Short mmCIF file of C-alpha atoms and ligand atoms in Angstrom, two decimals:
data_model
loop_
_atom_site.label_atom_id
_atom_site.label_comp_id
_atom_site.label_asym_id
_atom_site.label_seq_id
_atom_site.Cartn_x
_atom_site.Cartn_y
_atom_site.Cartn_z
CA MET A 1 -85.67 -23.57 -79.86
CA GLN A 2 -85.32 -24.60 -76.24
CA ILE A 3 -83.03 -27.60 -75.69
CA ILE A 4 -83.39 -30.19 -72.98
CA VAL A 5 -80.69 -32.79 -72.43
CA ARG A 6 -81.96 -35.78 -70.45
CA GLY A 7 -79.95 -38.34 -68.53
CA ALA A 8 -76.40 -37.06 -69.01
CA ARG A 9 -73.37 -37.75 -66.90
CA LEU A 10 -71.74 -34.45 -65.89
CA ALA A 11 -68.07 -33.60 -66.12
CA THR A 12 -66.95 -32.02 -62.85
CA GLU A 13 -64.60 -29.09 -62.41
CA GLY A 14 -60.99 -30.14 -62.27
CA GLY A 15 -61.62 -33.48 -64.04
CA GLY A 16 -63.79 -36.54 -63.43
CA THR A 17 -67.55 -37.07 -63.39
CA ALA A 18 -70.31 -36.42 -60.86
CA PRO A 19 -72.24 -39.47 -59.54
CA GLY A 20 -75.63 -40.12 -61.16
CA THR A 21 -77.15 -38.57 -64.26
CA TYR A 22 -78.77 -35.17 -64.82
CA ASP A 23 -81.27 -33.29 -66.92
CA VAL A 24 -80.19 -29.90 -68.23
CA GLU A 25 -82.84 -27.47 -69.42
CA CYS A 26 -82.12 -24.34 -71.45
CA GLU A 27 -84.17 -21.19 -71.92
CA GLY A 28 -83.35 -18.06 -73.88
CA GLY A 29 -79.82 -19.17 -74.67
CA ARG A 30 -79.02 -19.85 -71.01
CA ILE A 31 -79.00 -22.89 -68.76
CA ALA A 32 -82.24 -22.68 -66.80
CA ARG A 33 -81.97 -25.76 -64.60
CA VAL A 34 -79.60 -28.66 -63.82
CA LEU A 35 -81.55 -31.40 -62.00
CA PRO A 36 -81.03 -35.07 -61.12
CA ALA A 37 -82.36 -37.12 -64.05
CA ASP A 38 -86.03 -38.01 -63.86
CA ASP A 39 -87.35 -40.38 -66.56
CA GLN A 40 -90.86 -40.18 -65.08
CA LYS A 41 -91.09 -36.52 -65.94
CA GLU A 42 -92.92 -35.77 -69.20
CA PRO A 43 -90.70 -34.00 -71.73
CA PRO A 44 -92.09 -30.53 -72.52
CA ALA A 45 -94.37 -30.09 -75.54
CA THR A 46 -92.08 -27.55 -77.17
CA GLY A 47 -88.35 -27.68 -77.62
CA ARG A 48 -85.82 -30.24 -78.67
CA VAL A 49 -85.11 -33.13 -76.36
CA ILE A 50 -81.72 -34.83 -76.56
CA GLU A 51 -81.68 -38.20 -74.81
CA ALA A 52 -78.11 -38.57 -73.57
CA HIS A 53 -78.29 -42.20 -72.35
CA GLY A 54 -75.53 -41.49 -69.83
CA ALA A 55 -73.18 -39.74 -72.28
CA LEU A 56 -70.81 -37.13 -70.88
CA LEU A 57 -72.02 -33.53 -70.82
CA THR A 58 -69.18 -31.06 -70.46
CA PRO A 59 -68.79 -27.31 -70.80
CA PRO A 60 -67.24 -26.53 -74.20
CA PHE A 61 -63.59 -26.84 -75.04
CA VAL A 62 -61.55 -23.69 -74.48
CA GLU A 63 -58.62 -22.90 -76.77
CA PRO A 64 -56.37 -20.79 -74.55
CA HIS A 65 -53.62 -20.17 -77.10
CA ILE A 66 -53.71 -20.14 -80.88
CA HIS A 67 -52.25 -17.97 -83.65
CA LEU A 68 -55.11 -17.44 -86.09
CA ASP A 69 -53.22 -14.86 -88.16
CA THR A 70 -50.47 -17.33 -89.11
CA ALA A 71 -52.74 -20.40 -89.44
CA LEU A 72 -52.85 -22.21 -92.79
CA THR A 73 -49.69 -20.54 -94.13
CA ALA A 74 -47.34 -23.55 -93.85
CA GLY A 75 -44.95 -23.65 -96.80
CA GLU A 76 -45.67 -20.03 -97.81
CA PRO A 77 -43.31 -18.82 -99.12
CA ARG A 78 -41.14 -21.67 -97.81
CA TRP A 79 -41.13 -24.47 -95.24
CA ASN A 80 -39.38 -24.18 -91.88
CA ALA A 81 -36.44 -26.47 -92.71
CA SER A 82 -34.60 -26.35 -89.37
CA GLY A 83 -37.79 -26.64 -87.32
CA THR A 84 -36.66 -23.92 -84.91
CA LEU A 85 -38.76 -21.12 -83.47
CA TRP A 86 -36.36 -18.63 -85.02
CA GLU A 87 -36.65 -19.91 -88.59
CA GLY A 88 -40.41 -20.05 -88.12
CA ILE A 89 -40.41 -16.35 -87.23
CA ALA A 90 -38.28 -15.63 -90.33
CA CYS A 91 -40.66 -17.61 -92.62
CA TRP A 92 -43.66 -15.78 -91.19
CA SER A 93 -41.89 -12.43 -91.56
CA GLU A 94 -41.65 -13.09 -95.32
CA ARG A 95 -45.28 -14.21 -95.58
CA LYS A 96 -46.39 -11.21 -93.51
CA ARG A 97 -45.38 -8.82 -96.32
CA THR A 98 -48.06 -10.30 -98.58
CA LEU A 99 -50.95 -10.20 -96.07
CA THR A 100 -54.31 -8.77 -97.00
CA ARG A 101 -57.27 -8.37 -94.71
CA GLU A 102 -59.33 -10.88 -96.73
CA ASP A 103 -56.51 -13.42 -96.58
CA VAL A 104 -56.37 -13.25 -92.77
CA VAL A 105 -60.16 -13.14 -92.31
CA SER A 106 -60.61 -16.19 -94.48
CA ARG A 107 -57.88 -18.34 -92.90
CA ALA A 108 -58.80 -17.37 -89.34
CA THR A 109 -62.50 -18.01 -89.95
CA GLU A 110 -61.78 -21.37 -91.51
CA VAL A 111 -59.83 -22.53 -88.45
CA LEU A 112 -62.49 -21.18 -86.07
CA ARG A 113 -65.11 -23.17 -87.98
CA TRP A 114 -62.94 -26.28 -87.60
CA GLN A 115 -62.63 -25.61 -83.90
CA ALA A 116 -66.35 -24.89 -83.43
CA ALA A 117 -67.21 -28.15 -85.22
CA GLN A 118 -65.00 -29.90 -82.65
CA GLY A 119 -66.58 -28.17 -79.66
CA VAL A 120 -64.35 -25.16 -79.06
CA LEU A 121 -66.50 -22.15 -78.10
CA HIS A 122 -63.94 -19.91 -76.34
CA VAL A 123 -60.68 -18.95 -78.04
CA ARG A 124 -57.77 -16.67 -77.21
CA THR A 125 -55.79 -15.83 -80.31
CA HIS A 126 -52.49 -14.01 -80.57
CA CYS A 127 -52.08 -11.51 -83.38
CA ASP A 128 -48.73 -10.24 -84.59
CA THR A 129 -48.49 -6.45 -84.26
CA THR A 130 -44.98 -6.08 -85.74
CA ASP A 131 -46.45 -4.98 -89.06
CA PRO A 132 -46.58 -1.23 -89.81
CA GLU A 133 -50.02 -1.72 -91.42
CA LEU A 134 -51.51 -3.88 -88.60
CA THR A 135 -53.35 -5.76 -91.35
CA ALA A 136 -53.82 -8.98 -89.37
CA LEU A 137 -54.96 -7.07 -86.30
CA ASP A 138 -57.78 -5.30 -88.13
CA ALA A 139 -58.74 -8.61 -89.72
CA LEU A 140 -58.93 -10.49 -86.41
CA LEU A 141 -60.90 -7.70 -84.73
CA GLU A 142 -63.37 -8.01 -87.61
CA VAL A 143 -63.50 -11.78 -87.16
CA ARG A 144 -64.11 -11.35 -83.42
CA ASP A 145 -67.23 -9.31 -84.23
CA ARG A 146 -68.43 -11.63 -86.97
CA VAL A 147 -68.33 -14.78 -84.81
CA ARG A 148 -69.74 -13.16 -81.68
CA ASP A 149 -73.10 -14.97 -81.85
CA VAL A 150 -71.38 -18.35 -82.01
CA LEU A 151 -68.18 -18.24 -79.96
CA ASP A 152 -66.10 -15.89 -77.80
CA LEU A 153 -62.82 -14.73 -79.28
CA GLN A 154 -60.19 -12.84 -77.26
CA VAL A 155 -57.53 -11.08 -79.34
CA THR A 156 -54.06 -10.58 -77.85
CA ALA A 157 -51.74 -8.00 -79.40
CA PHE A 158 -48.55 -9.99 -79.86
CA PRO A 159 -45.32 -8.19 -80.87
CA GLN A 160 -43.77 -11.20 -82.66
CA GLU A 161 -40.52 -9.39 -83.62
CA GLY A 162 -40.15 -7.45 -80.39
CA VAL A 163 -41.36 -4.36 -78.55
CA HIS A 164 -38.02 -2.55 -78.22
CA SER A 165 -35.99 -4.51 -80.81
CA PHE A 166 -38.39 -3.92 -83.73
CA PRO A 167 -38.52 -0.43 -85.22
CA GLY A 168 -41.68 1.22 -83.88
CA GLY A 169 -42.59 -1.93 -81.96
CA ALA A 170 -43.83 -0.10 -78.86
CA GLU A 171 -45.89 2.38 -80.90
CA LEU A 172 -47.47 -0.43 -82.92
CA LEU A 173 -48.38 -2.27 -79.72
CA ALA A 174 -49.96 0.91 -78.32
CA GLU A 175 -51.86 1.43 -81.59
CA ALA A 176 -53.14 -2.15 -81.45
CA VAL A 177 -54.39 -1.48 -77.92
CA ALA A 178 -56.14 1.67 -79.16
CA ARG A 179 -57.90 -0.38 -81.85
CA GLY A 180 -59.52 -2.55 -79.18
CA VAL A 181 -57.72 -5.76 -78.24
CA ASP A 182 -58.58 -7.89 -75.18
CA ALA A 183 -55.04 -8.59 -74.01
CA VAL A 184 -51.47 -7.38 -74.51
CA GLY A 185 -48.55 -9.70 -75.21
CA ALA A 186 -44.76 -9.67 -75.23
CA ILE A 187 -41.81 -11.79 -76.33
CA PRO A 188 -39.00 -10.86 -73.92
CA HIS A 189 -36.74 -13.81 -74.85
CA TYR A 190 -36.63 -12.52 -78.45
CA GLU A 191 -35.59 -8.94 -77.61
CA ASP A 192 -31.96 -8.07 -78.36
CA THR A 193 -30.86 -7.84 -74.74
CA ARG A 194 -32.01 -8.97 -71.33
CA GLU A 195 -32.63 -5.29 -70.49
CA ASP A 196 -34.86 -4.88 -73.56
CA GLY A 197 -36.79 -7.96 -72.47
CA VAL A 198 -37.37 -6.57 -68.97
CA ALA A 199 -38.26 -3.14 -70.40
CA SER A 200 -40.79 -4.75 -72.77
CA LEU A 201 -42.63 -6.27 -69.81
CA HIS A 202 -42.78 -2.87 -68.06
CA THR A 203 -44.17 -1.38 -71.28
CA VAL A 204 -46.82 -4.09 -71.49
CA PHE A 205 -47.91 -3.68 -67.86
CA ALA A 206 -48.18 0.10 -68.30
CA LEU A 207 -50.44 -0.41 -71.34
CA ALA A 208 -52.56 -3.08 -69.67
CA GLU A 209 -53.05 -1.03 -66.52
CA ARG A 210 -53.92 2.13 -68.43
CA HIS A 211 -56.51 0.37 -70.58
CA GLY A 212 -57.82 -2.26 -68.16
CA LEU A 213 -56.59 -5.18 -70.26
CA ARG A 214 -55.33 -8.67 -69.60
CA ILE A 215 -51.74 -9.73 -70.32
CA ASP A 216 -50.63 -12.88 -72.10
CA ALA A 217 -46.89 -12.95 -72.79
CA HIS A 218 -44.95 -15.47 -74.80
CA CYS A 219 -42.30 -15.95 -72.16
CA ASP A 220 -39.02 -17.88 -72.12
CA GLU A 221 -39.87 -19.97 -75.19
CA THR A 222 -36.33 -21.26 -75.56
CA ASP A 223 -34.14 -24.03 -74.16
CA ASP A 224 -31.78 -21.39 -72.76
CA GLU A 225 -31.79 -21.95 -69.00
CA GLN A 226 -30.60 -18.34 -68.62
CA SER A 227 -33.87 -17.03 -70.01
CA ARG A 228 -35.62 -15.88 -66.83
CA PHE A 229 -38.36 -13.44 -67.74
CA VAL A 230 -41.21 -15.34 -66.13
CA GLU A 231 -39.96 -14.17 -62.73
CA VAL A 232 -40.27 -10.58 -63.96
CA LEU A 233 -43.75 -11.23 -65.34
CA ALA A 234 -44.91 -12.85 -62.09
CA ALA A 235 -43.39 -10.14 -59.88
CA LEU A 236 -45.06 -7.40 -61.95
CA ALA A 237 -48.36 -9.31 -61.85
CA LEU A 238 -48.13 -9.45 -58.07
CA ARG A 239 -47.08 -5.84 -57.52
CA SER A 240 -49.52 -4.32 -60.03
CA GLY A 241 -52.42 -6.31 -58.61
CA LEU A 242 -53.19 -7.71 -62.09
CA ARG A 243 -52.42 -11.20 -60.75
CA ASP A 244 -54.76 -13.76 -62.37
CA ARG A 245 -55.36 -11.37 -65.28
CA VAL A 246 -51.83 -12.32 -66.40
CA THR A 247 -50.84 -15.42 -68.39
CA ALA A 248 -47.36 -16.79 -69.10
CA SER A 249 -47.37 -18.79 -72.34
CA HIS A 250 -44.90 -21.48 -73.39
CA THR A 251 -42.30 -20.88 -70.55
CA THR A 252 -40.30 -23.80 -71.97
CA ALA A 253 -37.00 -22.69 -70.40
CA MET A 254 -38.55 -23.73 -67.09
CA GLY A 255 -37.97 -27.31 -68.21
CA SER A 256 -34.23 -26.57 -68.21
CA TYR A 257 -33.90 -24.60 -64.94
CA ASN A 258 -31.90 -26.11 -62.09
CA GLY A 259 -33.92 -27.41 -59.16
CA SER A 260 -32.86 -24.68 -56.78
CA TYR A 261 -34.00 -21.87 -59.05
CA ALA A 262 -37.17 -23.70 -60.12
CA HIS A 263 -38.16 -24.14 -56.48
CA ARG A 264 -37.82 -20.45 -55.73
CA LEU A 265 -39.62 -19.48 -58.94
CA GLN A 266 -42.51 -21.81 -58.20
CA GLY A 267 -43.15 -20.02 -54.90
CA LEU A 268 -43.33 -16.69 -56.72
CA LEU A 269 -45.66 -18.12 -59.39
CA VAL A 270 -48.05 -19.39 -56.72
CA ARG A 271 -48.04 -16.07 -54.86
CA SER A 272 -48.57 -14.11 -58.07
CA GLY A 273 -51.70 -16.06 -59.08
CA ILE A 274 -50.78 -15.97 -62.80
CA GLY A 275 -51.95 -18.67 -65.20
CA LEU A 276 -49.71 -20.67 -67.52
CA VAL A 277 -50.26 -22.26 -70.93
CA CYS A 278 -48.24 -25.21 -72.20
CA ASN A 279 -48.43 -25.87 -75.95
CA PRO A 280 -47.21 -29.43 -76.35
CA PHE A 281 -47.36 -29.73 -80.15
CA ALA A 282 -45.45 -26.55 -80.89
CA ASN A 283 -42.79 -27.00 -78.27
CA LEU A 284 -42.18 -30.72 -78.80
CA ASN A 285 -41.56 -29.64 -82.38
CA LEU A 286 -39.52 -26.47 -81.83
CA GLN A 287 -37.46 -27.20 -78.73
CA GLY A 288 -34.42 -29.43 -78.43
CA ARG A 289 -33.38 -28.51 -81.97
CA PHE A 290 -29.99 -27.28 -80.80
CA ASP A 291 -29.41 -30.32 -78.59
CA ASP A 292 -27.40 -33.36 -79.43
CA HIS A 293 -28.53 -36.43 -77.48
CA PRO A 294 -29.82 -36.47 -74.82
CA LYS A 295 -32.42 -34.15 -76.35
CA ARG A 296 -34.65 -32.13 -74.05
CA ARG A 297 -38.43 -32.38 -74.15
CA GLY A 298 -38.50 -28.60 -74.03
CA LEU A 299 -41.75 -28.14 -72.14
CA THR A 300 -42.58 -26.18 -69.03
CA ARG A 301 -42.90 -28.02 -65.69
CA VAL A 302 -46.55 -28.95 -66.12
CA LYS A 303 -46.81 -31.61 -63.43
CA GLU A 304 -45.01 -29.56 -60.79
CA LEU A 305 -47.02 -26.41 -61.56
CA LEU A 306 -50.30 -28.34 -61.31
CA GLY A 307 -49.09 -29.88 -58.07
CA ALA A 308 -48.34 -26.43 -56.65
CA GLY A 309 -51.90 -25.33 -57.50
CA CYS A 310 -51.11 -23.01 -60.43
CA PRO A 311 -53.77 -22.68 -63.13
CA VAL A 312 -52.26 -24.50 -66.14
CA ALA A 313 -53.91 -25.02 -69.53
CA PHE A 314 -52.99 -26.82 -72.75
CA GLY A 315 -53.06 -24.86 -76.02
CA HIS A 316 -52.82 -25.90 -79.67
CA ASP A 317 -50.71 -22.83 -80.65
CA ASP A 318 -50.54 -23.48 -84.40
CA VAL A 319 -52.56 -25.05 -87.16
CA MET A 320 -50.55 -25.62 -90.36
CA ASP A 321 -48.09 -22.75 -90.09
CA PRO A 322 -44.29 -22.33 -89.88
CA TRP A 323 -44.25 -23.74 -86.34
CA ASN A 324 -46.49 -26.78 -86.88
CA PRO A 325 -47.21 -28.23 -90.32
CA LEU A 326 -50.14 -30.34 -89.05
CA GLY A 327 -53.25 -29.89 -86.96
CA THR A 328 -57.02 -29.46 -87.23
CA GLY A 329 -57.41 -27.44 -84.01
CA ASN A 330 -58.76 -30.45 -82.10
CA PRO A 331 -58.28 -29.96 -78.32
CA LEU A 332 -58.41 -33.69 -77.55
CA GLN A 333 -55.36 -34.14 -79.77
CA THR A 334 -53.64 -31.40 -77.76
CA VAL A 335 -54.55 -33.23 -74.55
CA LEU A 336 -53.23 -36.53 -75.87
CA ALA A 337 -49.90 -34.91 -76.80
CA GLY A 338 -49.81 -33.17 -73.41
CA VAL A 339 -50.52 -36.38 -71.48
CA TYR A 340 -47.44 -38.03 -72.95
CA ALA A 341 -45.18 -35.00 -73.13
CA ALA A 342 -45.84 -34.03 -69.50
CA GLN A 343 -46.22 -37.64 -68.32
CA LEU A 344 -49.70 -37.07 -66.93
CA THR A 345 -50.51 -40.75 -67.28
CA GLY A 346 -52.08 -41.58 -63.90
CA PRO A 347 -55.88 -41.97 -64.13
CA GLU A 348 -56.61 -38.76 -62.20
CA GLU A 349 -53.92 -36.98 -64.19
CA ILE A 350 -55.67 -37.92 -67.44
CA ASP A 351 -58.91 -36.42 -66.10
CA THR A 352 -56.88 -33.35 -65.09
CA ALA A 353 -55.42 -33.10 -68.60
CA PHE A 354 -58.98 -32.99 -69.98
CA SER A 355 -59.75 -30.10 -67.62
CA MET A 356 -56.74 -28.26 -69.09
CA VAL A 357 -58.78 -27.66 -72.26
CA THR A 358 -62.04 -27.10 -70.33
CA ASP A 359 -62.40 -25.47 -66.92
CA ARG A 360 -58.70 -24.93 -66.17
CA ALA A 361 -58.34 -23.15 -69.53
CA ALA A 362 -61.51 -21.16 -68.74
CA ARG A 363 -59.87 -20.01 -65.51
CA VAL A 364 -56.69 -18.95 -67.32
CA LEU A 365 -58.80 -16.91 -69.75
CA GLY A 366 -60.84 -15.39 -66.91
CA LEU A 367 -64.19 -16.58 -68.30
CA GLY A 368 -65.78 -16.53 -64.82
CA GLU A 369 -69.56 -16.88 -64.93
CA GLY A 370 -69.51 -16.98 -68.72
CA TYR A 371 -68.54 -20.65 -68.47
CA GLY A 372 -69.79 -23.80 -66.74
CA LEU A 373 -72.78 -26.13 -66.42
CA VAL A 374 -74.57 -23.93 -63.91
CA ALA A 375 -78.06 -22.40 -64.02
CA GLY A 376 -78.01 -18.85 -65.31
CA ARG A 377 -74.87 -19.25 -67.41
CA PRO A 378 -74.79 -19.35 -71.23
CA ALA A 379 -76.13 -22.63 -72.66
CA ASN A 380 -72.83 -23.75 -74.15
CA PHE A 381 -71.92 -27.43 -73.83
CA LEU A 382 -70.89 -30.64 -75.56
CA LEU A 383 -72.32 -34.13 -75.41
CA LEU A 384 -69.44 -36.57 -75.78
CA PRO A 385 -70.06 -40.26 -76.56
CA ALA A 386 -67.93 -41.35 -73.62
CA ASP A 387 -68.19 -42.44 -69.99
CA SER A 388 -65.70 -40.00 -68.55
CA PRO A 389 -63.03 -37.46 -69.48
CA PHE A 390 -60.51 -40.32 -69.32
CA ASP A 391 -62.55 -42.29 -71.87
CA ALA A 392 -62.99 -39.23 -74.12
CA VAL A 393 -59.23 -38.67 -74.15
CA ARG A 394 -58.39 -42.31 -74.80
CA ARG A 395 -60.84 -42.85 -77.64
CA GLN A 396 -60.48 -39.26 -79.01
CA VAL A 397 -64.24 -38.98 -79.51
CA ALA A 398 -65.92 -36.19 -81.47
CA PRO A 399 -68.77 -34.33 -79.74
CA ARG A 400 -72.10 -35.85 -80.75
CA TYR A 401 -73.63 -32.38 -80.23
CA VAL A 402 -72.06 -28.96 -79.82
CA VAL A 403 -74.58 -26.57 -78.27
CA SER A 404 -73.82 -22.84 -78.41
CA ARG A 405 -76.13 -20.19 -76.93
CA GLY A 406 -78.82 -22.85 -76.54
CA ARG A 407 -78.84 -24.09 -80.14
CA VAL A 408 -77.15 -27.02 -81.85
CA LEU A 409 -74.16 -25.58 -83.66
CA ALA A 410 -72.52 -28.82 -84.82
CA GLU A 411 -73.05 -32.54 -84.66
CA THR A 412 -70.92 -35.54 -85.49
CA PRO A 413 -72.73 -38.86 -86.04
CA TYR A 414 -71.48 -41.60 -83.76
CA ALA A 415 -70.02 -43.99 -86.31
CA PRO A 416 -67.95 -46.98 -85.16
CA ALA A 417 -65.77 -48.90 -87.57
CA ARG A 418 -67.23 -52.13 -88.98
CA LEU A 419 -65.10 -55.25 -88.73
CA TYR A 420 -65.60 -58.22 -91.06
CA TRP A 421 -63.59 -60.77 -89.11
CA PRO A 422 -63.34 -64.03 -91.07
CA GLY A 423 -65.99 -66.53 -90.06
CA GLU A 424 -67.92 -64.06 -87.86
CA ASP A 425 -70.85 -61.71 -88.33
CA PRO A 426 -69.89 -58.09 -89.06
CA GLU A 427 -69.23 -56.26 -85.80
CA PRO A 428 -69.04 -52.56 -84.88
CA VAL A 429 -65.74 -51.57 -83.28
CA ASP A 430 -65.57 -48.38 -81.25
CA PHE A 431 -62.71 -49.33 -78.92
CA VAL A 432 -64.90 -49.71 -75.84
CA ARG A 433 -63.64 -52.75 -73.94
CA ARG A 434 -65.90 -55.74 -74.48
CA ARG A 435 -66.37 -56.17 -70.74
CA ASP A 436 -67.58 -52.53 -70.45
CA ALA A 437 -69.64 -52.58 -73.62
CA ASP A 438 -72.95 -53.40 -71.89
CA SER A 439 -72.71 -50.35 -69.65
CA ALA A 440 -72.00 -47.95 -72.52
CA HIS A 441 -75.60 -46.82 -72.81
CA TRP A 442 -74.57 -43.72 -74.73
CA ARG A 443 -74.15 -46.02 -77.75
CA ARG A 444 -77.91 -45.49 -78.09
CA LEU A 445 -77.37 -41.78 -78.84
CA PRO A 446 -79.53 -40.98 -81.86
CA PHE A 447 -77.86 -40.37 -85.20
N1 17E B 501 -44.55 -17.24 -82.46
C1 17E B 501 -43.77 -17.53 -81.38
O1 17E B 501 -42.99 -16.67 -80.97
N2 17E B 501 -43.87 -18.72 -80.79
C2 17E B 501 -44.71 -19.63 -81.23
N3 17E B 501 -44.79 -20.82 -80.64
C3 17E B 501 -45.53 -19.35 -82.35
C4 17E B 501 -45.42 -18.14 -82.93
C5 17E B 501 -46.48 -20.34 -82.85
FE1 FE2 B 502 -47.67 -19.09 -79.22
#
């Protein structure tokens, strides 16, 4: 059925809202028209009309970095007691031996359903290829096909235990590529030697170039300020011409580099055009574990990279696995963590943080014309009961409607708390400031 949204505020690229309100009309699963709102116009006889009452219409959330193969395995067979990346990898290595295809399909699908219900319609997952059977890889490729009508899933072949330091690691990565992944990954800081780490990146670029794939490397996910593989990744991206088809994930060591080196590196990152993903939950949890006080935050230089014009996104990374025991896959929680961890607390910075799980993340994933509130593009969007991205982040609202391919895929009733303050009539509380309450017309959104 054709959907028409009337009278919505529009989220703009890069954060913020456009002046005025708009009508958005869909046809055949695509956005047909985006026009200034017109209440005089008769709604069409067929189709479903959603009166937005000034609520915020935004392109869907984009999850630029998640591990769907490891999701929902926390505590199996044991919990990550030290909280380090390295013990997490060891826990997962034990769990990996018991994987079946059904096990991975069912956990990955469950988390994708959680994400879809919360408005995530584009996901890039990593999938461990250091398994001689490639069980998880086959499972996630199957999931990618099964969910195709609802959301876009990119699968990255991720050699969790190394390309050159794991027996057969390079062959397994090549086999994963042959089975049809979207992107190739690496983990240079985990390889036995610096030389192995550099060699692994050359291997990955050779594969990506031969098969026309993107690259997304876990890179320098350590507090070791000597871990300097992102310069290699960026230089190869520049020289190969792959440029914005390359992503550097985590890059937490950048938070420990000296200013002189960081300055030089930043220039190379800008020239290379690569995107970066910061995963605040995982790295606030994993990093700093070998520090006494003062303890490092252990995140990449988000504010500086944004300031230099690099495409930077926020990812969730884990949902209930050895690297993060919590999580529901909610991108607004990721943003909230990122705002504090990266100190993006100015009003424009909070809008920017929202864009790091919407259009900035779309840019990192290379979604191009497959994303955005523009006529001709797929009719994928969210109606948020909020005035602005800032407001959505602060009040952590759930999307009233999630529209995918022109149909309502999920809805969350707008349900404020009810306060029975002594001596007063019961009152709804939704954390809108009393002085702004009269202008919050979206409170009239239908249930
Ligand atoms: N594997 C890894 O190397 N780093 C991570 N943050 C996760 C898995 C979640
Ligand atoms: Fe990761």
